[in-house]
PDB file of C-alpha atoms in Angstrom:
ATOM      1  CA  MET M  20     -15.533  51.118 -19.997  1.00  0.00           C
ATOM      2  CA  PRO M  21     -13.316  54.113 -20.941  1.00  0.00           C
ATOM      3  CA  VAL M  22     -11.192  55.779 -18.299  1.00  0.00           C
ATOM      4  CA  ARG M  23     -12.930  58.864 -16.901  1.00  0.00           C
ATOM      5  CA  GLU M  24     -11.078  62.084 -17.723  1.00  0.00           C
ATOM      6  CA  GLN M  25     -11.864  63.476 -14.281  1.00  0.00           C
ATOM      7  CA  SER M  26     -10.191  60.484 -12.618  1.00  0.00           C
ATOM      8  CA  ILE M  27      -7.102  60.893 -14.791  1.00  0.00           C
ATOM      9  CA  GLN M  28      -6.867  64.573 -13.849  1.00  0.00           C
ATOM     10  CA  THR M  29      -7.290  63.742 -10.162  1.00  0.00           C
ATOM     11  CA  MET M  30      -4.457  61.214 -10.117  1.00  0.00           C
ATOM     12  CA  SER M  31      -2.265  63.504 -12.213  1.00  0.00           C
ATOM     13  CA  ALA M  32      -2.711  66.224  -9.591  1.00  0.00           C
ATOM     14  CA  VAL M  33      -1.840  63.782  -6.801  1.00  0.00           C
ATOM     15  CA  ARG M  34       1.254  62.646  -8.660  1.00  0.00           C
ATOM     16  CA  THR M  35       2.351  66.245  -9.223  1.00  0.00           C
ATOM     17  CA  ASN M  36       1.953  66.929  -5.509  1.00  0.00           C
ATOM     18  CA  LEU M  37       4.133  63.973  -4.561  1.00  0.00           C
ATOM     19  CA  GLU M  38       6.784  64.749  -7.158  1.00  0.00           C
ATOM     20  CA  SER M  39       7.039  68.288  -5.770  1.00  0.00           C
ATOM     21  CA  CYS M  40       8.024  66.836  -2.375  1.00  0.00           C
ATOM     22  CA  ILE M  41      10.101  63.811  -3.342  1.00  0.00           C
ATOM     23  CA  LEU M  42      12.363  64.834  -6.205  1.00  0.00           C
ATOM     24  CA  GLY M  43      13.577  62.412  -8.849  1.00  0.00           C
ATOM     25  CA  LYS M  44      11.413  59.467  -7.763  1.00  0.00           C
ATOM     26  CA  GLU M  45       8.665  59.517 -10.400  1.00  0.00           C
ATOM     27  CA  PHE M  46       8.615  55.744 -10.930  1.00  0.00           C
ATOM     28  CA  GLU M  47       8.575  54.923  -7.209  1.00  0.00           C
ATOM     29  CA  ILE M  48       5.678  57.365  -6.779  1.00  0.00           C
ATOM     30  CA  THR M  49       3.821  55.602  -9.584  1.00  0.00           C
ATOM     31  CA  LEU M  50       4.338  52.257  -7.836  1.00  0.00           C
ATOM     32  CA  LEU M  51       2.981  53.649  -4.568  1.00  0.00           C
ATOM     33  CA  LEU M  52      -0.106  55.088  -6.274  1.00  0.00           C
ATOM     34  CA  THR M  53      -0.553  51.805  -8.130  1.00  0.00           C
ATOM     35  CA  ALA M  54      -0.785  49.931  -4.836  1.00  0.00           C
ATOM     36  CA  LEU M  55      -3.153  52.539  -3.403  1.00  0.00           C
ATOM     37  CA  LEU M  56      -5.581  52.348  -6.319  1.00  0.00           C
ATOM     38  CA  ALA M  57      -5.356  48.546  -6.358  1.00  0.00           C
ATOM     39  CA  GLY M  58      -6.318  48.434  -2.680  1.00  0.00           C
ATOM     40  CA  GLY M  59      -2.991  46.969  -1.582  1.00  0.00           C
ATOM     41  CA  HIS M  60      -0.311  47.579   1.030  1.00  0.00           C
ATOM     42  CA  VAL M  61       3.327  48.514   0.438  1.00  0.00           C
ATOM     43  CA  LEU M  62       6.588  47.537   2.129  1.00  0.00           C
ATOM     44  CA  ILE M  63       9.331  50.104   1.514  1.00  0.00           C
ATOM     45  CA  GLU M  64      12.788  48.720   2.239  1.00  0.00           C
ATOM     46  CA  ASP M  65      15.636  51.197   2.153  1.00  0.00           C
ATOM     47  CA  VAL M  66      18.259  52.921   4.245  1.00  0.00           C
ATOM     48  CA  PRO M  67      17.254  55.842   6.507  1.00  0.00           C
ATOM     49  CA  GLY M  68      16.893  59.325   5.077  1.00  0.00           C
ATOM     50  CA  THR M  69      15.697  58.502   1.565  1.00  0.00           C
ATOM     51  CA  GLY M  70      12.255  60.123   1.920  1.00  0.00           C
ATOM     52  CA  LYS M  71      10.068  57.147   2.817  1.00  0.00           C
ATOM     53  CA  THR M  72       8.130  58.829   5.613  1.00  0.00           C
ATOM     54  CA  GLN M  73       7.790  62.119   3.750  1.00  0.00           C
ATOM     55  CA  LEU M  74       6.379  60.340   0.704  1.00  0.00           C
ATOM     56  CA  ILE M  75       3.661  58.574   2.689  1.00  0.00           C
ATOM     57  CA  LYS M  76       2.794  61.733   4.605  1.00  0.00           C
ATOM     58  CA  ALA M  77       2.584  63.707   1.350  1.00  0.00           C
ATOM     59  CA  MET M  78       0.244  61.122  -0.163  1.00  0.00           C
ATOM     60  CA  ALA M  79      -2.138  61.310   2.787  1.00  0.00           C
ATOM     61  CA  ARG M  80      -2.093  65.124   2.803  1.00  0.00           C
ATOM     62  CA  SER M  81      -2.757  65.255  -0.947  1.00  0.00           C
ATOM     63  CA  MET M  82      -5.954  63.236  -0.449  1.00  0.00           C
ATOM     64  CA  ARG M  83      -7.164  64.938   2.722  1.00  0.00           C
ATOM     65  CA  GLY M  84      -6.852  61.510   4.320  1.00  0.00           C
ATOM     66  CA  GLU M  85      -6.312  60.709   7.949  1.00  0.00           C
ATOM     67  CA  TYR M  86      -2.692  59.745   8.553  1.00  0.00           C
ATOM     68  CA  ARG M  87      -1.156  57.972  11.547  1.00  0.00           C
ATOM     69  CA  ARG M  88       2.409  56.856  12.185  1.00  0.00           C
ATOM     70  CA  ILE M  89       3.599  54.043  14.440  1.00  0.00           C
ATOM     71  CA  GLN M  90       7.245  53.882  15.451  1.00  0.00           C
ATOM     72  CA  CYS M  91       7.773  50.154  15.865  1.00  0.00           C
ATOM     73  CA  ASN M  92      10.132  48.919  18.583  1.00  0.00           C
ATOM     74  CA  PRO M  93      10.444  45.746  20.682  1.00  0.00           C
ATOM     75  CA  ASP M  94       8.294  47.009  23.555  1.00  0.00           C
ATOM     76  CA  ILE M  95       5.278  48.071  21.494  1.00  0.00           C
ATOM     77  CA  LEU M  96       2.211  45.900  22.204  1.00  0.00           C
ATOM     78  CA  PRO M  97      -0.512  44.705  19.803  1.00  0.00           C
ATOM     79  CA  SER M  98      -3.061  46.849  21.651  1.00  0.00           C
ATOM     80  CA  ASP M  99      -0.866  49.895  21.011  1.00  0.00           C
ATOM     81  CA  ILE M 100      -1.703  49.416  17.340  1.00  0.00           C
ATOM     82  CA  THR M 101      -5.228  48.016  17.244  1.00  0.00           C
ATOM     83  CA  GLY M 102      -6.742  49.662  20.332  1.00  0.00           C
ATOM     84  CA  VAL M 103      -7.884  48.510  23.758  1.00  0.00           C
ATOM     85  CA  SER M 104     -11.076  48.229  25.792  1.00  0.00           C
ATOM     86  CA  VAL M 105     -11.028  50.439  28.893  1.00  0.00           C
ATOM     87  CA  PHE M 106     -13.501  50.235  31.764  1.00  0.00           C
ATOM     88  CA  HIS M 107     -15.687  53.331  31.972  1.00  0.00           C
ATOM     89  CA  PRO M 108     -16.676  53.781  35.659  1.00  0.00           C
ATOM     90  CA  HIS M 109     -19.620  56.099  35.026  1.00  0.00           C
ATOM     91  CA  GLU M 110     -21.206  53.838  32.421  1.00  0.00           C
ATOM     92  CA  GLU M 111     -20.025  50.703  34.241  1.00  0.00           C
ATOM     93  CA  ARG M 112     -18.926  49.010  31.047  1.00  0.00           C
ATOM     94  CA  PHE M 113     -15.870  48.551  28.877  1.00  0.00           C
ATOM     95  CA  VAL M 114     -15.437  51.073  26.078  1.00  0.00           C
ATOM     96  CA  PHE M 115     -13.221  50.393  23.064  1.00  0.00           C
ATOM     97  CA  ARG M 116     -10.614  53.043  22.450  1.00  0.00           C
ATOM     98  CA  PRO M 117      -9.373  52.718  18.841  1.00  0.00           C
ATOM     99  CA  GLY M 118      -5.666  52.545  18.185  1.00  0.00           C
ATOM    100  CA  PRO M 119      -3.749  54.377  15.448  1.00  0.00           C
ATOM    101  CA  VAL M 120      -4.791  51.691  12.965  1.00  0.00           C
ATOM    102  CA  MET M 121      -8.192  53.391  12.672  1.00  0.00           C
ATOM    103  CA  THR M 122      -7.057  55.690   9.877  1.00  0.00           C
ATOM    104  CA  ASN M 123      -6.824  55.911   6.094  1.00  0.00           C
ATOM    105  CA  ILE M 124      -3.040  55.818   5.693  1.00  0.00           C
ATOM    106  CA  LEU M 125      -1.052  54.011   8.373  1.00  0.00           C
ATOM    107  CA  LEU M 126       2.741  54.155   8.411  1.00  0.00           C
ATOM    108  CA  ALA M 127       4.430  51.390  10.394  1.00  0.00           C
ATOM    109  CA  ASP M 128       7.966  52.717  10.581  1.00  0.00           C
ATOM    110  CA  GLU M 129      10.712  50.083  10.947  1.00  0.00           C
ATOM    111  CA  ILE M 130       8.121  47.331  11.168  1.00  0.00           C
ATOM    112  CA  ASN M 131      10.762  44.641  11.650  1.00  0.00           C
ATOM    113  CA  ARG M 132      11.686  46.140  15.030  1.00  0.00           C
ATOM    114  CA  ALA M 133       8.326  45.067  16.451  1.00  0.00           C
ATOM    115  CA  THR M 134       8.098  41.601  17.984  1.00  0.00           C
ATOM    116  CA  THR M 135       6.426  38.795  16.082  1.00  0.00           C
ATOM    117  CA  LYS M 136       3.400  38.994  18.400  1.00  0.00           C
ATOM    118  CA  THR M 137       2.907  42.647  17.578  1.00  0.00           C
ATOM    119  CA  GLN M 138       3.490  42.046  13.867  1.00  0.00           C
ATOM    120  CA  SER M 139       0.762  39.397  13.924  1.00  0.00           C
ATOM    121  CA  ALA M 140      -1.713  42.033  15.131  1.00  0.00           C
ATOM    122  CA  LEU M 141      -1.484  43.525  11.650  1.00  0.00           C
ATOM    123  CA  LEU M 142      -2.495  40.325   9.846  1.00  0.00           C
ATOM    124  CA  GLU M 143      -6.240  40.838  10.327  1.00  0.00           C
ATOM    125  CA  VAL M 144      -5.824  44.534   9.638  1.00  0.00           C
ATOM    126  CA  MET M 145      -4.114  43.906   6.301  1.00  0.00           C
ATOM    127  CA  GLU M 146      -6.406  41.139   5.083  1.00  0.00           C
ATOM    128  CA  GLU M 147      -9.831  41.834   6.588  1.00  0.00           C
ATOM    129  CA  ARG M 148      -9.581  45.627   7.036  1.00  0.00           C
ATOM    130  CA  SER M 149     -10.938  45.193  10.550  1.00  0.00           C
ATOM    131  CA  VAL M 150      -9.905  44.885  14.204  1.00  0.00           C
ATOM    132  CA  THR M 151     -11.309  42.366  16.673  1.00  0.00           C
ATOM    133  CA  ALA M 152     -11.198  43.218  20.382  1.00  0.00           C
ATOM    134  CA  ASP M 153     -13.077  41.451  23.192  1.00  0.00           C
ATOM    135  CA  GLY M 154     -15.216  39.544  20.726  1.00  0.00           C
ATOM    136  CA  HIS M 155     -16.286  42.638  18.766  1.00  0.00           C
ATOM    137  CA  THR M 156     -15.149  43.424  15.232  1.00  0.00           C
ATOM    138  CA  TYR M 157     -14.575  47.042  14.195  1.00  0.00           C
ATOM    139  CA  ASP M 158     -14.226  47.975  10.531  1.00  0.00           C
ATOM    140  CA  LEU M 159     -11.397  50.259   9.476  1.00  0.00           C
ATOM    141  CA  PRO M 160     -12.030  53.475   7.556  1.00  0.00           C
ATOM    142  CA  HIS M 161     -12.274  53.064   3.787  1.00  0.00           C
ATOM    143  CA  PRO M 162      -9.990  53.333   1.931  1.00  0.00           C
ATOM    144  CA  PHE M 163      -7.256  51.928   4.168  1.00  0.00           C
ATOM    145  CA  MET M 164      -3.615  51.383   3.261  1.00  0.00           C
ATOM    146  CA  LEU M 165      -0.699  50.146   5.353  1.00  0.00           C
ATOM    147  CA  CYS M 166       2.715  51.442   4.361  1.00  0.00           C
ATOM    148  CA  ALA M 167       5.542  49.782   6.271  1.00  0.00           C
ATOM    149  CA  THR M 168       9.252  50.564   6.183  1.00  0.00           C
ATOM    150  CA  GLN M 169      12.296  48.578   7.157  1.00  0.00           C
ATOM    151  CA  ASN M 170      16.053  49.086   7.064  1.00  0.00           C
ATOM    152  CA  PRO M 171      17.849  46.438   4.933  1.00  0.00           C
ATOM    153  CA  ILE M 172      21.211  47.036   6.650  1.00  0.00           C
ATOM    154  CA  ASP M 173      20.784  47.256  10.425  1.00  0.00           C
ATOM    155  CA  PHE M 174      19.382  43.927  11.640  1.00  0.00           C
ATOM    156  CA  GLU M 175      20.374  44.236  15.311  1.00  0.00           C
ATOM    157  CA  GLY M 176      17.251  44.054  17.479  1.00  0.00           C
ATOM    158  CA  THR M 177      14.964  43.210  14.552  1.00  0.00           C
ATOM    159  CA  TYR M 178      12.513  40.385  13.856  1.00  0.00           C
ATOM    160  CA  MET M 179      12.145  38.979  10.365  1.00  0.00           C
ATOM    161  CA  LEU M 180       8.698  39.387   8.851  1.00  0.00           C
ATOM    162  CA  PRO M 181       6.994  35.976   8.514  1.00  0.00           C
ATOM    163  CA  GLU M 182       6.074  34.773   5.034  1.00  0.00           C
ATOM    164  CA  ALA M 183       2.362  35.066   5.852  1.00  0.00           C
ATOM    165  CA  GLN M 184       2.799  38.769   6.496  1.00  0.00           C
ATOM    166  CA  LEU M 185       5.060  39.433   3.530  1.00  0.00           C
ATOM    167  CA  ASP M 186       2.433  37.817   1.324  1.00  0.00           C
ATOM    168  CA  ARG M 187      -0.085  40.433   2.456  1.00  0.00           C
ATOM    169  CA  PHE M 188       1.984  43.273   1.036  1.00  0.00           C
ATOM    170  CA  MET M 189       0.990  43.901  -2.553  1.00  0.00           C
ATOM    171  CA  MET M 190       4.382  45.398  -3.388  1.00  0.00           C
ATOM    172  CA  LYS M 191       7.855  45.791  -2.016  1.00  0.00           C
ATOM    173  CA  ILE M 192       9.720  48.811  -3.319  1.00  0.00           C
ATOM    174  CA  ALA M 193      12.907  50.763  -2.591  1.00  0.00           C
ATOM    175  CA  MET M 194      13.515  54.500  -2.848  1.00  0.00           C
ATOM    176  CA  GLY M 195      17.244  54.505  -3.541  1.00  0.00           C
ATOM    177  CA  TYR M 196      19.653  57.423  -3.369  1.00  0.00           C
ATOM    178  CA  PRO M 197      18.993  60.463  -5.598  1.00  0.00           C
ATOM    179  CA  ASP M 198      21.414  61.365  -8.356  1.00  0.00           C
ATOM    180  CA  ALA M 199      23.811  64.272  -7.869  1.00  0.00           C
ATOM    181  CA  ALA M 200      21.687  66.860  -9.695  1.00  0.00           C
ATOM    182  CA  THR M 201      18.548  65.897  -7.786  1.00  0.00           C
ATOM    183  CA  GLU M 202      20.330  65.960  -4.435  1.00  0.00           C
ATOM    184  CA  LYS M 203      21.679  69.447  -5.181  1.00  0.00           C
ATOM    185  CA  ALA M 204      18.161  70.621  -6.029  1.00  0.00           C
ATOM    186  CA  MET M 205      16.982  69.137  -2.720  1.00  0.00           C
ATOM    187  CA  LEU M 206      19.520  71.211  -0.797  1.00  0.00           C
ATOM    188  CA  GLN M 207      18.110  74.405  -2.267  1.00  0.00           C
ATOM    189  CA  PHE M 208      14.494  73.282  -2.082  1.00  0.00           C
ATOM    190  CA  HIS M 209      14.505  72.263   1.574  1.00  0.00           C
ATOM    191  CA  THR M 210      16.029  75.502   2.872  1.00  0.00           C
ATOM    192  CA  LYS M 211      12.489  76.922   2.882  1.00  0.00           C
ATOM    193  CA  GLY M 212      11.211  74.148   5.151  1.00  0.00           C
ATOM    194  CA  GLN M 213       9.616  70.754   4.628  1.00  0.00           C
ATOM    195  CA  PRO M 214       7.762  70.791   1.269  1.00  0.00           C
ATOM    196  CA  VAL M 215       5.139  68.364   2.584  1.00  0.00           C
ATOM    197  CA  ASP M 216       4.004  70.936   5.160  1.00  0.00           C
ATOM    198  CA  GLN M 217       3.076  73.312   2.350  1.00  0.00           C
ATOM    199  CA  LEU M 218       1.065  70.808   0.315  1.00  0.00           C
ATOM    200  CA  GLN M 219      -2.586  71.444  -0.448  1.00  0.00           C
ATOM    201  CA  ALA M 220      -5.094  68.607  -0.812  1.00  0.00           C
ATOM    202  CA  VAL M 221      -6.126  67.969  -4.417  1.00  0.00           C
ATOM    203  CA  THR M 222      -8.689  65.227  -3.822  1.00  0.00           C
ATOM    204  CA  THR M 223     -10.483  63.313  -1.069  1.00  0.00           C
ATOM    205  CA  MET M 224     -10.447  59.738   0.155  1.00  0.00           C
ATOM    206  CA  ASP M 225     -14.009  59.341  -1.138  1.00  0.00           C
ATOM    207  CA  GLU M 226     -12.811  60.167  -4.642  1.00  0.00           C
ATOM    208  CA  ILE M 227      -9.947  57.696  -4.252  1.00  0.00           C
ATOM    209  CA  ALA M 228     -12.452  55.028  -3.196  1.00  0.00           C
ATOM    210  CA  ALA M 229     -14.491  55.747  -6.344  1.00  0.00           C
ATOM    211  CA  ILE M 230     -11.392  55.450  -8.539  1.00  0.00           C
ATOM    212  CA  GLN M 231     -10.565  52.135  -6.850  1.00  0.00           C
ATOM    213  CA  GLU M 232     -13.900  50.855  -8.114  1.00  0.00           C
ATOM    214  CA  GLU M 233     -13.102  52.090 -11.622  1.00  0.00           C
ATOM    215  CA  ILE M 234      -9.882  50.070 -11.577  1.00  0.00           C
ATOM    216  CA  ARG M 235     -11.893  46.850 -11.544  1.00  0.00           C
ATOM    217  CA  ASP M 236     -13.278  47.695 -15.001  1.00  0.00           C
ATOM    218  CA  VAL M 237      -9.850  48.023 -16.642  1.00  0.00           C
ATOM    219  CA  TYR M 238      -9.740  45.342 -19.339  1.00  0.00           C
ATOM    220  CA  LEU M 239      -7.458  42.321 -18.956  1.00  0.00           C
ATOM    221  CA  SER M 240      -7.722  39.892 -21.860  1.00  0.00           C
ATOM    222  CA  ASP M 241      -7.796  36.119 -21.414  1.00  0.00           C
ATOM    223  CA  ALA M 242      -4.458  35.875 -23.201  1.00  0.00           C
ATOM    224  CA  LEU M 243      -2.848  38.284 -20.760  1.00  0.00           C
ATOM    225  CA  SER M 244      -4.479  36.538 -17.803  1.00  0.00           C
ATOM    226  CA  ASP M 245      -2.812  33.331 -18.961  1.00  0.00           C
ATOM    227  CA  TYR M 246       0.485  35.195 -19.417  1.00  0.00           C
ATOM    228  CA  LEU M 247       0.306  36.608 -15.900  1.00  0.00           C
ATOM    229  CA  LEU M 248      -0.587  33.234 -14.398  1.00  0.00           C
ATOM    230  CA  ASN M 249       2.197  31.561 -16.362  1.00  0.00           C
ATOM    231  CA  ILE M 250       4.730  33.864 -14.697  1.00  0.00           C
ATOM    232  CA  VAL M 251       3.263  33.204 -11.241  1.00  0.00           C
ATOM    233  CA  ARG M 252       3.176  29.436 -11.704  1.00  0.00           C
ATOM    234  CA  ARG M 253       6.745  29.368 -12.987  1.00  0.00           C
ATOM    235  CA  THR M 254       7.895  30.822  -9.654  1.00  0.00           C
ATOM    236  CA  ARG M 255       6.617  27.624  -8.008  1.00  0.00           C
ATOM    237  CA  GLU M 256       8.422  25.361 -10.464  1.00  0.00           C
ATOM    238  CA  HIS M 257      11.805  27.066 -10.768  1.00  0.00           C
ATOM    239  CA  ASP M 258      14.751  24.944  -9.591  1.00  0.00           C
ATOM    240  CA  ALA M 259      16.150  27.752  -7.428  1.00  0.00           C
ATOM    241  CA  VAL M 260      12.869  28.406  -5.606  1.00  0.00           C
ATOM    242  CA  ILE M 261      11.659  26.565  -2.517  1.00  0.00           C
ATOM    243  CA  LEU M 262       8.519  28.701  -2.019  1.00  0.00           C
ATOM    244  CA  GLY M 263       6.788  30.307  -4.973  1.00  0.00           C
ATOM    245  CA  ALA M 264       4.111  32.976  -5.240  1.00  0.00           C
ATOM    246  CA  SER M 265       0.715  32.171  -3.734  1.00  0.00           C
ATOM    247  CA  PRO M 266      -2.774  32.479  -5.242  1.00  0.00           C
ATOM    248  CA  ARG M 267      -3.081  35.665  -3.174  1.00  0.00           C
ATOM    249  CA  ALA M 268      -0.129  36.951  -5.197  1.00  0.00           C
ATOM    250  CA  SER M 269      -1.994  36.199  -8.442  1.00  0.00           C
ATOM    251  CA  LEU M 270      -4.995  38.241  -7.276  1.00  0.00           C
ATOM    252  CA  ALA M 271      -2.768  41.106  -6.144  1.00  0.00           C
ATOM    253  CA  PHE M 272      -0.865  40.978  -9.441  1.00  0.00           C
ATOM    254  CA  VAL M 273      -4.087  41.324 -11.453  1.00  0.00           C
ATOM    255  CA  MET M 274      -5.284  44.357  -9.496  1.00  0.00           C
ATOM    256  CA  ALA M 275      -1.827  45.936  -9.608  1.00  0.00           C
ATOM    257  CA  VAL M 276      -1.481  45.722 -13.398  1.00  0.00           C
ATOM    258  CA  LYS M 277      -4.988  47.158 -13.827  1.00  0.00           C
ATOM    259  CA  ALA M 278      -4.143  50.096 -11.571  1.00  0.00           C
ATOM    260  CA  TYR M 279      -0.811  50.619 -13.332  1.00  0.00           C
ATOM    261  CA  ALA M 280      -2.535  50.658 -16.738  1.00  0.00           C
ATOM    262  CA  PHE M 281      -5.006  53.198 -15.380  1.00  0.00           C
ATOM    263  CA  LEU M 282      -2.150  55.459 -14.270  1.00  0.00           C
ATOM    264  CA  GLN M 283      -0.804  55.228 -17.828  1.00  0.00           C
ATOM    265  CA  GLU M 284      -4.199  56.613 -18.940  1.00  0.00           C
ATOM    266  CA  ARG M 285      -5.333  53.334 -20.473  1.00  0.00           C
ATOM    267  CA  ASP M 286      -8.447  51.256 -19.828  1.00  0.00           C
ATOM    268  CA  TYR M 287      -6.696  48.032 -20.838  1.00  0.00           C
ATOM    269  CA  VAL M 288      -3.591  46.108 -19.756  1.00  0.00           C
ATOM    270  CA  ILE M 289      -0.654  45.432 -22.072  1.00  0.00           C
ATOM    271  CA  PRO M 290       2.190  42.890 -21.618  1.00  0.00           C
ATOM    272  CA  ASP M 291       4.656  45.594 -20.569  1.00  0.00           C
ATOM    273  CA  ASP M 292       2.488  46.377 -17.527  1.00  0.00           C
ATOM    274  CA  ILE M 293       2.919  42.806 -16.344  1.00  0.00           C
ATOM    275  CA  LYS M 294       6.654  42.774 -17.072  1.00  0.00           C
ATOM    276  CA  THR M 295       7.176  46.077 -15.247  1.00  0.00           C
ATOM    277  CA  LEU M 296       5.378  45.065 -12.056  1.00  0.00           C
ATOM    278  CA  ALA M 297       6.402  41.402 -11.792  1.00  0.00           C
ATOM    279  CA  THR M 298       9.509  42.043  -9.701  1.00  0.00           C
ATOM    280  CA  TYR M 299       7.736  44.402  -7.301  1.00  0.00           C
ATOM    281  CA  VAL M 300       4.674  42.202  -6.792  1.00  0.00           C
ATOM    282  CA  LEU M 301       6.347  38.782  -6.707  1.00  0.00           C
ATOM    283  CA  GLY M 302       9.925  39.394  -5.533  1.00  0.00           C
ATOM    284  CA  HIS M 303       9.230  39.465  -1.780  1.00  0.00           C
ATOM    285  CA  ARG M 304       6.966  36.423  -2.014  1.00  0.00           C
ATOM    286  CA  ILE M 305       9.643  34.089  -3.355  1.00  0.00           C
ATOM    287  CA  LEU M 306      11.945  32.114  -1.088  1.00  0.00           C
ATOM    288  CA  LEU M 307      15.109  30.779  -2.680  1.00  0.00           C
ATOM    289  CA  ARG M 308      16.796  27.506  -1.820  1.00  0.00           C
ATOM    290  CA  PRO M 309      19.889  27.822   0.395  1.00  0.00           C
ATOM    291  CA  GLU M 310      22.152  26.449  -2.302  1.00  0.00           C
ATOM    292  CA  ALA M 311      20.864  29.087  -4.751  1.00  0.00           C
ATOM    293  CA  ARG M 312      21.597  31.896  -2.287  1.00  0.00           C
ATOM    294  CA  LEU M 313      25.074  30.481  -1.704  1.00  0.00           C
ATOM    295  CA  GLY M 314      25.560  30.644  -5.446  1.00  0.00           C
ATOM    296  CA  SER M 315      24.816  34.398  -5.383  1.00  0.00           C
ATOM    297  CA  VAL M 316      21.443  33.963  -7.074  1.00  0.00           C
ATOM    298  CA  ASN M 317      18.808  36.524  -6.081  1.00  0.00           C
ATOM    299  CA  THR M 318      15.066  36.775  -6.636  1.00  0.00           C
ATOM    300  CA  HIS M 319      15.440  39.540  -9.220  1.00  0.00           C
ATOM    301  CA  GLN M 320      17.582  37.288 -11.406  1.00  0.00           C
ATOM    302  CA  VAL M 321      15.129  34.411 -11.025  1.00  0.00           C
ATOM    303  CA  LEU M 322      12.159  36.575 -11.986  1.00  0.00           C
ATOM    304  CA  GLN M 323      13.957  38.050 -14.977  1.00  0.00           C
ATOM    305  CA  GLN M 324      14.725  34.546 -16.162  1.00  0.00           C
ATOM    306  CA  ILE M 325      11.086  33.527 -15.720  1.00  0.00           C
ATOM    307  CA  ILE M 326       9.835  36.618 -17.573  1.00  0.00           C
ATOM    308  CA  ASN M 327      12.262  35.997 -20.451  1.00  0.00           C
ATOM    309  CA  GLN M 328      11.077  32.393 -20.765  1.00  0.00           C
ATOM    310  CA  ALA M 329       7.341  33.111 -20.560  1.00  0.00           C
ATOM    311  CA  HIS M 330       5.592  33.383 -23.901  1.00  0.00           C
ATOM    312  CA  VAL M 331       4.272  36.898 -24.535  1.00  0.00           C
ATOM    313  CA  PRO M 332       0.845  37.016 -26.267  1.00  0.00           C
ATOM    314  CA  VAL M 333       1.009  38.694 -29.655  1.00  0.00           C
ATOM    315  CA  SER M 334      -2.499  40.129 -29.395  1.00  0.00           C
ATOM    316  CA  SER M 335      -3.659  41.296 -25.963  1.00  0.00           C
ATOM    317  CA  VAL M 336      -6.298  43.974 -26.575  1.00  0.00           C
ATOM    318  CA  GLY M 337      -9.742  43.537 -28.040  1.00  0.00           C
TER     319      GLY M 337
END
């Protein structure tokens, strides 16, 4: 089915809002919106002060969505995230008090500073979109998206994310430092206060949920499905890789390329969509052999090699 013009205008307005707050990061904003529309979660790995928190907050404000932030640290408990049952003396029963996870956009700041037990509390949240407490299951608001951040430099007092949790993030992206011209513009722009505090909502979470359903109808040809799967399967067979991308990665990859095509105002996927997103969808899911890492090989190089070797379909639309 053709892409609805109203949906295109809605996402264009959201993108404009975000670009007005986070200068010079148009592509990173597109990746974040891609994950949102595909129903996925995002891990943002970068040094402090590059706009990670402001970007997530701006996205939630643009959609009139409920936004919560968790500052992860070693003493945070699973119940601090998911919620806890508290005895109500007047009613003489336990009452569930929801945690910050009961929201539309959840930011887990410095997620790798939480203990492994606390990190595991997010596994059900990320996969099932629900919380189980005292034998009762509570559904999260819809849509729901977890955006987690971590610092790639300071590892003191941190806990590595397990592979099972990394696999539940649709994408891993980095913000990076702005160029000189952009940083100068930021100095002038931020003298009037935080731009995100002045943002006006341009859509609602209900409209975002409707667009998420539209994404499923974006056309992906059989030839391109085979091309995408060929790239995924090659990650499992590469000599430098000890753990390749999972079937969950294949499903996430499909939804991501459909959402990305939609944001390019197309109702069909082309090979370049797959090439563009491969590193961001698959990179954090690949574990290299120790000897490959000692040889200064990284996952980006491995994926580029795989993409260059994979046969690109000549005809992909129709």
